[in-house]
Short mmCIF file of C-alpha atoms in Angstrom, two decimals:
data_model
loop_
_atom_site.label_atom_id
_atom_site.label_comp_id
_atom_site.label_asym_id
_atom_site.label_seq_id
_atom_site.Cartn_x
_atom_site.Cartn_y
_atom_site.Cartn_z
CA GLY B 1 105.48 104.33 86.38
CA ASP B 2 104.55 107.64 87.95
CA SER B 3 107.45 109.45 89.59
CA VAL B 4 108.87 112.81 90.61
CA THR B 5 112.52 113.77 90.33
CA GLN B 6 113.81 116.77 92.23
CA MET B 7 117.18 118.19 93.14
CA GLU B 8 118.94 116.40 95.92
CA GLY B 9 120.14 118.53 98.76
CA PRO B 10 121.13 120.00 100.92
CA VAL B 11 121.05 123.26 99.04
CA THR B 12 122.85 126.01 100.96
CA LEU B 13 122.39 129.65 100.02
CA SER B 14 123.07 133.04 101.55
CA GLU B 15 120.20 135.28 102.56
CA GLU B 16 118.75 137.30 99.63
CA ALA B 17 120.10 134.85 97.06
CA PHE B 18 117.98 133.61 94.15
CA LEU B 19 116.55 130.12 94.60
CA THR B 20 115.68 127.46 92.05
CA ILE B 21 114.75 123.91 92.99
CA ASN B 22 114.23 121.76 89.91
CA CYS B 23 111.37 119.27 89.65
CA THR B 24 110.33 117.04 86.77
CA TYR B 25 107.59 114.46 86.74
CA THR B 26 106.46 111.37 84.89
CA ALA B 27 102.72 110.89 84.97
CA THR B 28 99.86 109.68 82.84
CA GLY B 29 97.03 112.00 82.01
CA TYR B 30 96.88 115.58 83.25
CA PRO B 31 98.12 115.77 86.82
CA SER B 32 97.84 118.63 89.27
CA LEU B 33 101.23 119.74 90.55
CA PHE B 34 102.18 120.83 94.06
CA TRP B 35 105.03 122.10 96.17
CA TYR B 36 104.89 121.26 99.88
CA VAL B 37 107.17 122.63 102.58
CA GLN B 38 108.10 120.99 105.86
CA TYR B 39 109.55 123.21 108.56
CA PRO B 40 111.53 121.54 111.37
CA GLY B 41 109.26 119.59 113.70
CA GLU B 42 106.12 120.30 111.69
CA GLY B 43 103.93 118.48 109.17
CA LEU B 44 103.93 119.14 105.45
CA GLN B 45 102.18 122.33 104.38
CA LEU B 46 100.98 123.18 100.91
CA LEU B 47 103.13 125.98 99.51
CA LEU B 48 101.62 126.36 96.06
CA LYS B 49 99.92 124.43 93.31
CA ALA B 50 98.99 124.48 89.62
CA THR B 51 96.25 122.43 88.05
CA LYS B 52 96.78 122.87 84.32
CA ALA B 53 99.45 123.62 81.77
CA ASP B 54 100.98 127.13 81.89
CA ASP B 55 99.37 127.88 85.26
CA LYS B 56 101.66 129.65 87.71
CA GLY B 57 101.29 128.92 91.39
CA SER B 58 102.62 131.49 93.84
CA ASN B 59 102.77 132.03 97.58
CA LYS B 60 105.08 133.79 100.06
CA GLY B 61 107.32 134.99 97.23
CA PHE B 62 107.72 131.49 95.80
CA GLU B 63 106.43 130.62 92.37
CA ALA B 64 106.37 127.69 89.97
CA THR B 65 104.97 127.30 86.46
CA TYR B 66 103.36 124.12 85.13
CA ARG B 67 105.36 123.29 81.97
CA LYS B 68 103.67 120.41 80.18
CA GLU B 69 106.13 120.37 77.28
CA THR B 70 109.09 119.77 79.60
CA THR B 71 107.05 118.00 82.34
CA SER B 72 108.57 120.38 84.88
CA PHE B 73 107.44 122.47 87.85
CA HIS B 74 110.56 124.25 89.08
CA LEU B 75 110.30 126.25 92.31
CA GLU B 76 111.79 129.75 92.36
CA LYS B 77 112.15 132.66 94.76
CA GLY B 78 113.92 135.88 94.02
CA SER B 79 115.31 136.60 97.48
CA VAL B 80 115.38 133.92 100.14
CA GLN B 81 115.30 134.49 103.89
CA VAL B 82 116.66 132.47 106.80
CA SER B 83 113.06 131.57 107.66
CA ASP B 84 112.76 129.74 104.32
CA SER B 85 115.06 127.01 105.63
CA ALA B 86 113.02 123.82 105.38
CA VAL B 87 112.53 120.68 103.28
CA TYR B 88 110.64 121.21 100.03
CA PHE B 89 108.71 118.42 98.31
CA CYS B 90 107.45 118.42 94.75
CA ALA B 91 104.35 116.25 94.21
CA PHE B 92 101.47 115.51 91.91
CA ASN B 93 98.18 113.69 91.87
CA SER B 94 96.31 112.32 88.95
CA GLY B 95 93.49 114.77 89.18
CA GLY B 96 90.23 115.26 90.99
CA GLY B 97 91.92 116.00 94.29
CA ALA B 98 90.84 112.72 95.76
CA ASP B 99 93.86 110.69 94.77
CA GLY B 100 96.90 110.25 96.92
CA LEU B 101 100.01 112.19 96.03
CA THR B 102 103.21 111.02 94.38
CA PHE B 103 106.16 112.80 96.00
CA GLY B 104 109.75 113.57 95.16
CA LYS B 105 112.45 112.80 97.72
CA GLY B 106 112.51 116.32 99.07
CA THR B 107 115.18 119.02 98.95
CA HIS B 108 116.65 120.34 102.17
CA LEU B 109 117.19 124.09 101.86
CA ILE B 110 119.52 125.87 104.26
CA ILE B 111 119.68 129.67 104.21
CA GLN B 112 122.62 131.26 105.99
CA PRO B 113 122.50 134.82 107.32
CA GLY U 1 93.29 126.61 109.03
CA ALA U 2 92.71 122.88 109.00
CA VAL U 3 94.77 120.94 111.52
CA VAL U 4 95.62 117.25 111.54
CA SER U 5 97.21 115.58 114.55
CA GLN U 6 98.88 112.21 114.96
CA HIS U 7 99.44 110.17 118.06
CA PRO U 8 101.89 109.03 119.17
CA SER U 9 104.65 111.12 117.66
CA ARG U 10 107.18 108.42 118.44
CA VAL U 11 106.84 104.76 119.41
CA ILE U 12 109.29 101.97 120.09
CA CYS U 13 108.04 98.41 120.25
CA LYS U 14 109.31 94.85 120.31
CA SER U 15 109.23 92.63 117.27
CA GLY U 16 105.97 90.70 117.01
CA THR U 17 103.80 93.24 118.77
CA SER U 18 101.13 95.42 117.17
CA VAL U 19 101.15 99.20 117.15
CA LYS U 20 98.23 101.56 116.56
CA ILE U 21 98.73 105.08 115.16
CA GLU U 22 95.91 107.62 115.31
CA CYS U 23 95.25 110.41 112.86
CA ARG U 24 92.71 113.08 113.79
CA SER U 25 91.28 116.07 111.96
CA LEU U 26 90.83 118.66 114.70
CA ASP U 27 88.68 121.31 113.10
CA PHE U 28 87.14 119.76 110.02
CA GLN U 29 85.43 116.60 108.89
CA ALA U 30 87.81 114.35 106.97
CA THR U 31 85.89 112.44 104.33
CA THR U 32 89.12 111.03 102.94
CA MET U 33 92.34 110.19 104.74
CA PHE U 34 95.63 109.03 103.28
CA TRP U 35 98.47 107.11 104.90
CA TYR U 36 102.04 107.54 103.71
CA ARG U 37 105.33 105.98 104.68
CA GLN U 38 108.69 107.71 104.47
CA PHE U 39 112.09 106.04 104.64
CA PRO U 40 115.19 108.12 105.48
CA LYS U 41 116.14 110.41 102.59
CA GLN U 42 113.34 108.94 100.51
CA SER U 43 110.08 110.34 99.27
CA LEU U 44 106.73 109.75 100.91
CA MET U 45 105.10 106.62 99.53
CA LEU U 46 101.32 106.37 99.50
CA MET U 47 100.20 103.26 101.36
CA ALA U 48 96.43 103.52 101.29
CA THR U 49 93.44 105.76 100.89
CA SER U 50 90.44 105.51 103.19
CA ASN U 51 87.01 107.05 102.93
CA GLU U 52 84.90 107.37 106.04
CA GLY U 53 82.74 104.34 106.59
CA SER U 54 84.24 102.17 103.85
CA LYS U 55 87.20 99.85 103.41
CA ALA U 56 90.58 101.33 102.63
CA THR U 57 92.10 101.07 99.17
CA TYR U 58 95.68 99.86 99.36
CA GLU U 59 98.47 100.65 96.92
CA GLN U 60 100.17 97.83 95.08
CA GLY U 61 102.69 96.05 97.27
CA VAL U 62 101.15 97.14 100.59
CA GLU U 63 99.86 94.21 102.66
CA LYS U 64 96.37 95.01 103.88
CA ASP U 65 96.55 92.35 106.59
CA LYS U 66 99.78 93.84 107.83
CA PHE U 67 98.66 97.45 107.85
CA LEU U 68 95.09 97.62 109.10
CA ILE U 69 93.32 100.90 108.46
CA ASN U 70 90.10 101.96 110.09
CA HIS U 71 88.27 105.19 109.27
CA ALA U 72 85.21 104.84 111.44
CA SER U 73 84.41 108.50 111.96
CA LEU U 74 84.83 111.79 110.11
CA THR U 75 87.59 112.90 112.45
CA LEU U 76 89.60 109.76 113.13
CA SER U 77 91.52 107.19 111.15
CA THR U 78 93.82 104.57 112.65
CA LEU U 79 96.69 102.59 111.18
CA THR U 80 97.59 99.39 113.02
CA VAL U 81 100.90 97.73 112.17
CA THR U 82 100.32 94.09 113.09
CA SER U 83 103.09 91.75 114.19
CA ALA U 84 105.65 94.46 113.62
CA HIS U 85 109.18 93.60 112.48
CA PRO U 86 112.32 95.74 112.25
CA GLU U 87 111.74 96.31 108.52
CA ASP U 88 108.48 98.08 109.44
CA SER U 89 110.48 100.79 111.20
CA SER U 90 109.72 104.01 109.38
CA PHE U 91 108.07 107.42 109.54
CA TYR U 92 104.32 107.18 109.01
CA ILE U 93 102.40 110.28 107.92
CA CYS U 94 98.69 110.77 107.48
CA SER U 95 96.83 113.44 105.57
CA ALA U 96 93.19 114.36 105.33
CA ARG U 97 90.82 116.28 103.12
CA GLY U 98 87.13 116.92 103.54
CA LEU U 99 84.49 119.38 104.63
CA ALA U 100 85.28 122.80 106.03
CA GLU U 101 83.35 124.21 108.97
CA GLY U 102 80.58 126.42 107.76
CA GLY U 103 80.22 124.61 104.48
CA GLY U 104 82.34 124.03 101.43
CA SER U 105 85.05 121.47 100.97
CA TYR U 106 88.81 121.47 101.03
CA ASN U 107 90.53 120.58 97.78
CA GLU U 108 93.93 120.17 99.36
CA GLN U 109 95.25 117.55 101.73
CA PHE U 110 96.32 118.58 105.23
CA PHE U 111 99.17 116.61 106.73
CA GLY U 112 99.81 115.41 110.23
CA PRO U 113 103.27 115.78 111.83
CA GLY U 114 104.09 112.10 111.44
CA THR U 115 104.82 109.14 113.73
CA ARG U 116 108.29 107.63 114.05
CA LEU U 117 108.01 103.84 114.54
CA THR U 118 111.03 101.87 115.69
CA VAL U 119 110.71 98.09 115.96
CA LEU U 120 113.43 96.39 117.99
#
């Protein structure tokens, strides 16, 4: 069945370190891929998305590339900040935007000064 | 930006009682709302999808008589957990997508902050 596998956390990094959070998916058809972020005490917010193969989504210094051949959508950032500390969720839907999302378990990222 | 609120943020109830959770879109019209459930250290699981004015579509394994969803207006959807039991304790999250003020539509879902339900 449809599923998302992402790195289990917590992931602890020092400020200005390079970040990679791995995400792979199993889906039928041609899904749209998303990264959501949840800051403490807040709801999930869309961080970035990609809707077709080889698309790169980017926002706030984060980026992820839709890799159909490896069914992956790894999240990267070149230099993390303390304010990036949050839980990050990889997700997809089956297309059209109207479908509900299938989520990974989330990765808790902790950035230390 | 589009804002979605949930009420209450936290509720504790006795086994056998019913609990209603509200999900509101504050600054846009939500033509579609989604309800998710999240267990500790687990991913969000889609429970149901509701379109304004029509019956909700439930995911496989979700009891529609247990989790009653009403989406009677473009800004409000409710989830009622009927005859709640301790195994229903969880974090319930709604999301919404729909029409932006001034025209156009949102392609993304906007999430509420969630409701923590504890059934004793």
